[in-house]
PDB file of C-alpha atoms in Angstrom:
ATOM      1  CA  UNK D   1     -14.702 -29.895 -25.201  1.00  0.00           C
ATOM      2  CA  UNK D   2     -18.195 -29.231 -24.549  1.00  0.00           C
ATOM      3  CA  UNK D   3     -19.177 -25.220 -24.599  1.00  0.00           C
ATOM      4  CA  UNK D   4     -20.757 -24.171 -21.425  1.00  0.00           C
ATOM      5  CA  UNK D   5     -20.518 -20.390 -21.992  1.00  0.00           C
ATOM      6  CA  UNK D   6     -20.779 -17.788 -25.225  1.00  0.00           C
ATOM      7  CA  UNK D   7     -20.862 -14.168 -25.338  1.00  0.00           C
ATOM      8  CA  UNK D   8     -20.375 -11.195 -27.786  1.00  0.00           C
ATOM      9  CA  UNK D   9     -20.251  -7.734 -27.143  1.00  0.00           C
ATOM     10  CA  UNK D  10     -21.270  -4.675 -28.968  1.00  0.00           C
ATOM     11  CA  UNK D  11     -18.686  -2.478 -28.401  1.00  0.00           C
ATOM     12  CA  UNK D  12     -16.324  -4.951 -30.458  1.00  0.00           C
ATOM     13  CA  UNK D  13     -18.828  -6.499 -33.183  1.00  0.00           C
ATOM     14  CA  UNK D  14     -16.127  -8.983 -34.484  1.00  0.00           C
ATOM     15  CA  UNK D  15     -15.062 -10.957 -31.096  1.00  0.00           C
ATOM     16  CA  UNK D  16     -16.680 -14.145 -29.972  1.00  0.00           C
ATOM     17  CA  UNK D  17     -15.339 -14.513 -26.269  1.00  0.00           C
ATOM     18  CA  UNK D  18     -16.659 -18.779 -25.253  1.00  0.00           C
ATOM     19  CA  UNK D  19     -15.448 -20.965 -21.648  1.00  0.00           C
ATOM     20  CA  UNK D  20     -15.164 -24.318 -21.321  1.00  0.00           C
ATOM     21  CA  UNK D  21     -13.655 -26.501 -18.367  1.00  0.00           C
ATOM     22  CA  UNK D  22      -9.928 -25.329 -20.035  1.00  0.00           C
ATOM     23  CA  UNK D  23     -10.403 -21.773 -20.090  1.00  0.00           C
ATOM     24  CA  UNK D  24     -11.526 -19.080 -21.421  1.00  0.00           C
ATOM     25  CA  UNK D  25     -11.193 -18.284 -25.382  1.00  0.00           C
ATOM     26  CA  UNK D  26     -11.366 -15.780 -27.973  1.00  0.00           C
ATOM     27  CA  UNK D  27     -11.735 -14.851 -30.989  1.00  0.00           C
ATOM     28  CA  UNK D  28     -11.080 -11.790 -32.947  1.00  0.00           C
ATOM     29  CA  UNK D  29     -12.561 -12.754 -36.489  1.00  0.00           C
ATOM     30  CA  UNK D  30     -15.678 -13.162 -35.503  1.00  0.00           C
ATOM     31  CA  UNK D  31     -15.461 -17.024 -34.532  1.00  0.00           C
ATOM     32  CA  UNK D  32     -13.177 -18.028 -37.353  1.00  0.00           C
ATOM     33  CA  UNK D  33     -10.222 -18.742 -35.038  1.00  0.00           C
ATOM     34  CA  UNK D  34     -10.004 -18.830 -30.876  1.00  0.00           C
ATOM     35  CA  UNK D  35      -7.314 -18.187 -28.789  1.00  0.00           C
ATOM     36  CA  UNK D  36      -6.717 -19.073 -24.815  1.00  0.00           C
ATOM     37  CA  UNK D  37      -7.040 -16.314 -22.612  1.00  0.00           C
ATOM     38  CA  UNK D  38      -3.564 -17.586 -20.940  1.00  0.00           C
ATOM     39  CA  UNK D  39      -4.775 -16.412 -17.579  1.00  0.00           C
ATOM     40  CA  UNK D  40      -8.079 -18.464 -17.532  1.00  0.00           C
ATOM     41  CA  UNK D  41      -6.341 -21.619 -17.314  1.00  0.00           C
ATOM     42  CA  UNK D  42      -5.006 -20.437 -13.500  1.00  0.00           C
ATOM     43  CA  UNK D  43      -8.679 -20.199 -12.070  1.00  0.00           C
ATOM     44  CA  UNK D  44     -10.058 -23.663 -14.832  1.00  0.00           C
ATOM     45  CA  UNK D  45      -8.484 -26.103 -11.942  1.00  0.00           C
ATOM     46  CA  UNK D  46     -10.034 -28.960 -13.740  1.00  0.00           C
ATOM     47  CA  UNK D  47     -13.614 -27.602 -12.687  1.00  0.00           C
ATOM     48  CA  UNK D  48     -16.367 -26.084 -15.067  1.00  0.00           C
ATOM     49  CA  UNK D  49     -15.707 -22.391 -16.296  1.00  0.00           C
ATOM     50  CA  UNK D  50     -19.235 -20.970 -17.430  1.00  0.00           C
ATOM     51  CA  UNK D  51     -21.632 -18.352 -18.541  1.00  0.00           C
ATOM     52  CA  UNK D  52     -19.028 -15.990 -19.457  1.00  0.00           C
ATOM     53  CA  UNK D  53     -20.873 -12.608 -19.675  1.00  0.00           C
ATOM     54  CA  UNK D  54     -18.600  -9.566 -21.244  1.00  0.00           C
ATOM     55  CA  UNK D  55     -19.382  -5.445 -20.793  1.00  0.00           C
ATOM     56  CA  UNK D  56     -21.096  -3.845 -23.643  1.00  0.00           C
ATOM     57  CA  UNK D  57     -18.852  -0.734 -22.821  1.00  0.00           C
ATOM     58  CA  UNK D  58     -15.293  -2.271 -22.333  1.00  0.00           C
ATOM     59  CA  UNK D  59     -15.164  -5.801 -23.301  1.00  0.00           C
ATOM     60  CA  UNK D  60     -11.529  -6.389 -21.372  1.00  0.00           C
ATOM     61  CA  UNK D  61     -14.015  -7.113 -18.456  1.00  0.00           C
ATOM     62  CA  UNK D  62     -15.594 -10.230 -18.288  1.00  0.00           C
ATOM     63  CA  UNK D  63     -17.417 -12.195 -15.456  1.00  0.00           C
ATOM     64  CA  UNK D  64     -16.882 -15.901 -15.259  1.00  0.00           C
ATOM     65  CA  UNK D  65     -18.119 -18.785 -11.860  1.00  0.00           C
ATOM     66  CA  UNK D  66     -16.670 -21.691 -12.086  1.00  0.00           C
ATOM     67  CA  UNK D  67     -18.195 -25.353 -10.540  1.00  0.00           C
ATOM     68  CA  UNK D  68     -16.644 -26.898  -7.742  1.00  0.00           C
ATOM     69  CA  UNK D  69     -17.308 -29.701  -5.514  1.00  0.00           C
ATOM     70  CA  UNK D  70     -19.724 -29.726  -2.557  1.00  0.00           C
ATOM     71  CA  UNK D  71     -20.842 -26.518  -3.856  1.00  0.00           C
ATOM     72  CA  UNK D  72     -17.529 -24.697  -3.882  1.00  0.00           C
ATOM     73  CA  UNK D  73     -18.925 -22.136  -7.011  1.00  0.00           C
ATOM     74  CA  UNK D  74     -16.517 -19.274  -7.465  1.00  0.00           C
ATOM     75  CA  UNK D  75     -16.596 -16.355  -9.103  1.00  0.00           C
ATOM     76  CA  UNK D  76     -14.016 -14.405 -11.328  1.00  0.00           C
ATOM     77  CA  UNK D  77     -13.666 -11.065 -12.884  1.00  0.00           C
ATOM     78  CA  UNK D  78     -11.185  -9.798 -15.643  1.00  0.00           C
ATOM     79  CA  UNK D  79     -10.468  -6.520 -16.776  1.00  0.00           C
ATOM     80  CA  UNK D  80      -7.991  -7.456 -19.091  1.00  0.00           C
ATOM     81  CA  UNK D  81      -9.735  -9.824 -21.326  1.00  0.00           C
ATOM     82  CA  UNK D  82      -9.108 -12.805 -19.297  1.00  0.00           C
ATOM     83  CA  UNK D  83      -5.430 -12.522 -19.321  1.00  0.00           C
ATOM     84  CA  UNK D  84      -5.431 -11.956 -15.571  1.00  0.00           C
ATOM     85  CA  UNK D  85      -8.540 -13.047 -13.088  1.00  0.00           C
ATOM     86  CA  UNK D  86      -9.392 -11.901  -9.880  1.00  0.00           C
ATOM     87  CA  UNK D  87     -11.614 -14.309  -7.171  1.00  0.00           C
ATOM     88  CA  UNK D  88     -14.323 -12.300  -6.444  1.00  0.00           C
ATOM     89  CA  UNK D  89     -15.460 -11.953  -2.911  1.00  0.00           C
ATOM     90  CA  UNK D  90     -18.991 -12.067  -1.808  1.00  0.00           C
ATOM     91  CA  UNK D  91     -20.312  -9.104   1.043  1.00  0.00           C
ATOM     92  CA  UNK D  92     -23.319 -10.395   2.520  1.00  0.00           C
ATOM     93  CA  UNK D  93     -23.777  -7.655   5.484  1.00  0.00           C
ATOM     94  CA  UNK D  94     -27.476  -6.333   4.051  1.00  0.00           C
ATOM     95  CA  UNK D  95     -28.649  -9.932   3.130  1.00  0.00           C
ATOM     96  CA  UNK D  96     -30.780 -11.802   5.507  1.00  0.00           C
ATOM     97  CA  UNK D  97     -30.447 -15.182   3.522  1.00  0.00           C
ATOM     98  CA  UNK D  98     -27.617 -17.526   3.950  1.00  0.00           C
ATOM     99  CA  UNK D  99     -25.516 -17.497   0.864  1.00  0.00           C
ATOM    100  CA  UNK D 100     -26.004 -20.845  -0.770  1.00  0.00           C
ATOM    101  CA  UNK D 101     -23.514 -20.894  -3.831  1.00  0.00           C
ATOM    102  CA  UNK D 102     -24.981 -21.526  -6.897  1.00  0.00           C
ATOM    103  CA  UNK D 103     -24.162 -20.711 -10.768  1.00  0.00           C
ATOM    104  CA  UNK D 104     -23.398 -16.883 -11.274  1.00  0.00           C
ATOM    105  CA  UNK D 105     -26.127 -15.603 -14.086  1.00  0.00           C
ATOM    106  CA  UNK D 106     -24.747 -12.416 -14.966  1.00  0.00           C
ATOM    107  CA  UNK D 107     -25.774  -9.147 -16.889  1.00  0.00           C
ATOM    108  CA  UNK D 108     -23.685  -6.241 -17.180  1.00  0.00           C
ATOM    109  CA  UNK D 109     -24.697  -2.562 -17.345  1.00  0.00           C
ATOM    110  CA  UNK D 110     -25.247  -1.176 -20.666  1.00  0.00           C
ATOM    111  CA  UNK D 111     -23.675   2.096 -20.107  1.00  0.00           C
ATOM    112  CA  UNK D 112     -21.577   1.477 -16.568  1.00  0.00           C
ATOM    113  CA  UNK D 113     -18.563  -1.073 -17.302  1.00  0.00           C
ATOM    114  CA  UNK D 114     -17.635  -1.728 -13.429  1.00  0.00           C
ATOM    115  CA  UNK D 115     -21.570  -2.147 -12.837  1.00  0.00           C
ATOM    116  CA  UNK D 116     -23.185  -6.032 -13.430  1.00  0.00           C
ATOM    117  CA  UNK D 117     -25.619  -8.462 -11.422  1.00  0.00           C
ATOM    118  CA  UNK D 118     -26.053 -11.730 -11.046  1.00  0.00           C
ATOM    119  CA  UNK D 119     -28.897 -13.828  -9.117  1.00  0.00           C
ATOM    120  CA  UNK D 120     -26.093 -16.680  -8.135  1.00  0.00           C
ATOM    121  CA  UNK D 121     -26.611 -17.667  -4.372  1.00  0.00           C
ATOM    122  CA  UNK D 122     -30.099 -17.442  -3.806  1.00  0.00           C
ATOM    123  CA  UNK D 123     -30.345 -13.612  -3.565  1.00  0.00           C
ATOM    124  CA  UNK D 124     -30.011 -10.821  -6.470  1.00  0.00           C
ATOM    125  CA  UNK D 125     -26.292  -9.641  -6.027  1.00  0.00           C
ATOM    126  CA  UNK D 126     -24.382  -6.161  -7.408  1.00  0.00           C
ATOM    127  CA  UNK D 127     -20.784  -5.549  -8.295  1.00  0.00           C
ATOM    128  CA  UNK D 128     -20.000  -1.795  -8.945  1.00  0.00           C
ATOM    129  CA  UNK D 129     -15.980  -2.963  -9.231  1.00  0.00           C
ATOM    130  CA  UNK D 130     -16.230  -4.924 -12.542  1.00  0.00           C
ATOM    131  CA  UNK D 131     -17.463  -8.227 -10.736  1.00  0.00           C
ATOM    132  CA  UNK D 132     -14.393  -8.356  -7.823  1.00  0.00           C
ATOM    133  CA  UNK D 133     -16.779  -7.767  -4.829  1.00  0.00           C
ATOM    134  CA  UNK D 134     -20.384  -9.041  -4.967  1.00  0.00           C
ATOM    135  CA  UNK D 135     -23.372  -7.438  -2.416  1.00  0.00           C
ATOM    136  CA  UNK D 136     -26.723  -7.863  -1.767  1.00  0.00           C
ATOM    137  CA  UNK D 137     -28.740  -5.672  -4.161  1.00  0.00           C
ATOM    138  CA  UNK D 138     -32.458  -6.233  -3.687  1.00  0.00           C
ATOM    139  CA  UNK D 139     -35.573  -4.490  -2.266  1.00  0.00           C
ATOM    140  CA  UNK D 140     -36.450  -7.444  -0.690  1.00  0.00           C
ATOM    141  CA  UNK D 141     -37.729  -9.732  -3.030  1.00  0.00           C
ATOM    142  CA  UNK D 142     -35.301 -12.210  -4.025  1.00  0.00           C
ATOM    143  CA  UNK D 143     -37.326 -14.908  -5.384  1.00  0.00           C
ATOM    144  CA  UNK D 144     -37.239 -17.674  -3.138  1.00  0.00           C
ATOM    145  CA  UNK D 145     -39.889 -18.270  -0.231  1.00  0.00           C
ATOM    146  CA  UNK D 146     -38.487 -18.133   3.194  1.00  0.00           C
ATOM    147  CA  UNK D 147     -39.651 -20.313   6.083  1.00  0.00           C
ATOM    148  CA  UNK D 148     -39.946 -18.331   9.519  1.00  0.00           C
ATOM    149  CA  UNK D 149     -39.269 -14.318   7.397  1.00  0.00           C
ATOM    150  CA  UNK D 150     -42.983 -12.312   7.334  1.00  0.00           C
ATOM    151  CA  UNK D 151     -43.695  -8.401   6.876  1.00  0.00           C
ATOM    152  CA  UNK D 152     -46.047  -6.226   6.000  1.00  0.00           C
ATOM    153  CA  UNK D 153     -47.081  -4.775   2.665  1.00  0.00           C
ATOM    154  CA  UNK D 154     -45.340  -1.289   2.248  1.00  0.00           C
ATOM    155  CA  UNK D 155     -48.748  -0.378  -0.072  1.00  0.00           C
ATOM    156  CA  UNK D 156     -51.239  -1.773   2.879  1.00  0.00           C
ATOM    157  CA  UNK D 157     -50.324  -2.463   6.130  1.00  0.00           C
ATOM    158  CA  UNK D 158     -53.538  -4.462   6.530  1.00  0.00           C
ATOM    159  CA  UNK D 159     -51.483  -6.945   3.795  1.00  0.00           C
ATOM    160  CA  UNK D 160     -48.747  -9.458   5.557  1.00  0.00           C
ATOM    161  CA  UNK D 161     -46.757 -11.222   3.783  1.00  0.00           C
ATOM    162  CA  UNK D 162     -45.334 -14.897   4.849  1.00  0.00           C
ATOM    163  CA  UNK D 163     -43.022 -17.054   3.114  1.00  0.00           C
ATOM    164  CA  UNK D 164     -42.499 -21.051   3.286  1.00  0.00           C
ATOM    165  CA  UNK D 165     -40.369 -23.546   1.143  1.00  0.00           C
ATOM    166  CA  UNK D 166     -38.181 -26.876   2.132  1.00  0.00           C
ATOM    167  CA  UNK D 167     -34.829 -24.329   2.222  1.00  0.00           C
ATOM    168  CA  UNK D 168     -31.488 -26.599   2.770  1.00  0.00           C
ATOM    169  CA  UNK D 169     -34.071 -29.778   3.220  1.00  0.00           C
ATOM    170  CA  UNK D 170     -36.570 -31.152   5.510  1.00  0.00           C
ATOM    171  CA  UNK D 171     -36.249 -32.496   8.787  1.00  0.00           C
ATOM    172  CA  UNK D 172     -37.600 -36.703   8.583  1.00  0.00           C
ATOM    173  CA  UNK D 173     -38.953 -39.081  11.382  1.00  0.00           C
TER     174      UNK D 173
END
């Protein structure tokens, strides 16, 4: 099956951890031989797993999103290697965006193992839980231009700042 997610982690040179659309796999010789994380095939659901993204500090946790139809992403969080996964939720009270779900890139803390982001959903997200609960976690720029949002510049407030792009599509006549 086709790879669509490889990661290694310092704090445990010889693993390989990979995710396909079965599971989630690893390996303890340092790729030699893989075994299912048996727990990864309860979230797999016939979808995409992907981009599996492990701590540095305590490679038990792991980050996964899976693909679903009409846009039905999903992500999931480990702490015990994949053995046992945990559907994150997604707290959007400080984000003025809708959430549009899109594919979870993550990065973990290099010294914090609860602590990783991910820029999934058109807006810069934070978990401090190991990836189970995912906020907003921006100053304000997230990278994509927003029809209708404008402020001033917080170094001149002669400087205003306006944002336009096609969001969710364009209305046609």
């Amino acid at each position: 099956d086709e790879l669509l997610g490889l990661d290694l982690s310092a704090a445990v040179p010889d693993h390989v951890f990979a995710c396909n659309k079965e599971g989630v796999y690893v390996s303890t010789d340092a790729g030699m031989t893989f075994r299912k994380a048996t727990g990864s095939a309860s979230i797999a659901n016939g979808d995409l797993i992907q981009d599996i993204k492990v701590s540095p500090v305590n490679p038990k946790r792991m980050v996964v999103w899976r693909e679903g139809a009409n846009w039905q992403w999903k992500r999931f969080a480990s702490s015990d290697e994949g053995e046992n996964w945990k559907e994150a939720t997604q707290d959007s009270k400080n984000a003025f965006l809708p959430y549009n779900v899109r594919q979870g890139l993550f990065m973990w803390h290099p010294k914090d193992e609860k602590a990783v982001w991910s820029v999934g959903g058109d807006w810069p997200t934070r978990s401090d839980d190991g990836g189970q609960t995912w906020t907003w976690s921006g100053d304000g720029n997230n990278g994509v231009l927003i029809g209708g949002m404008w402020n001033f510049c917080a170094l001149d407030p002669e400087v205003m700042g306006f944002g336009s792009q096609d969001y969710n599509g364009a209305l046609t006549t």
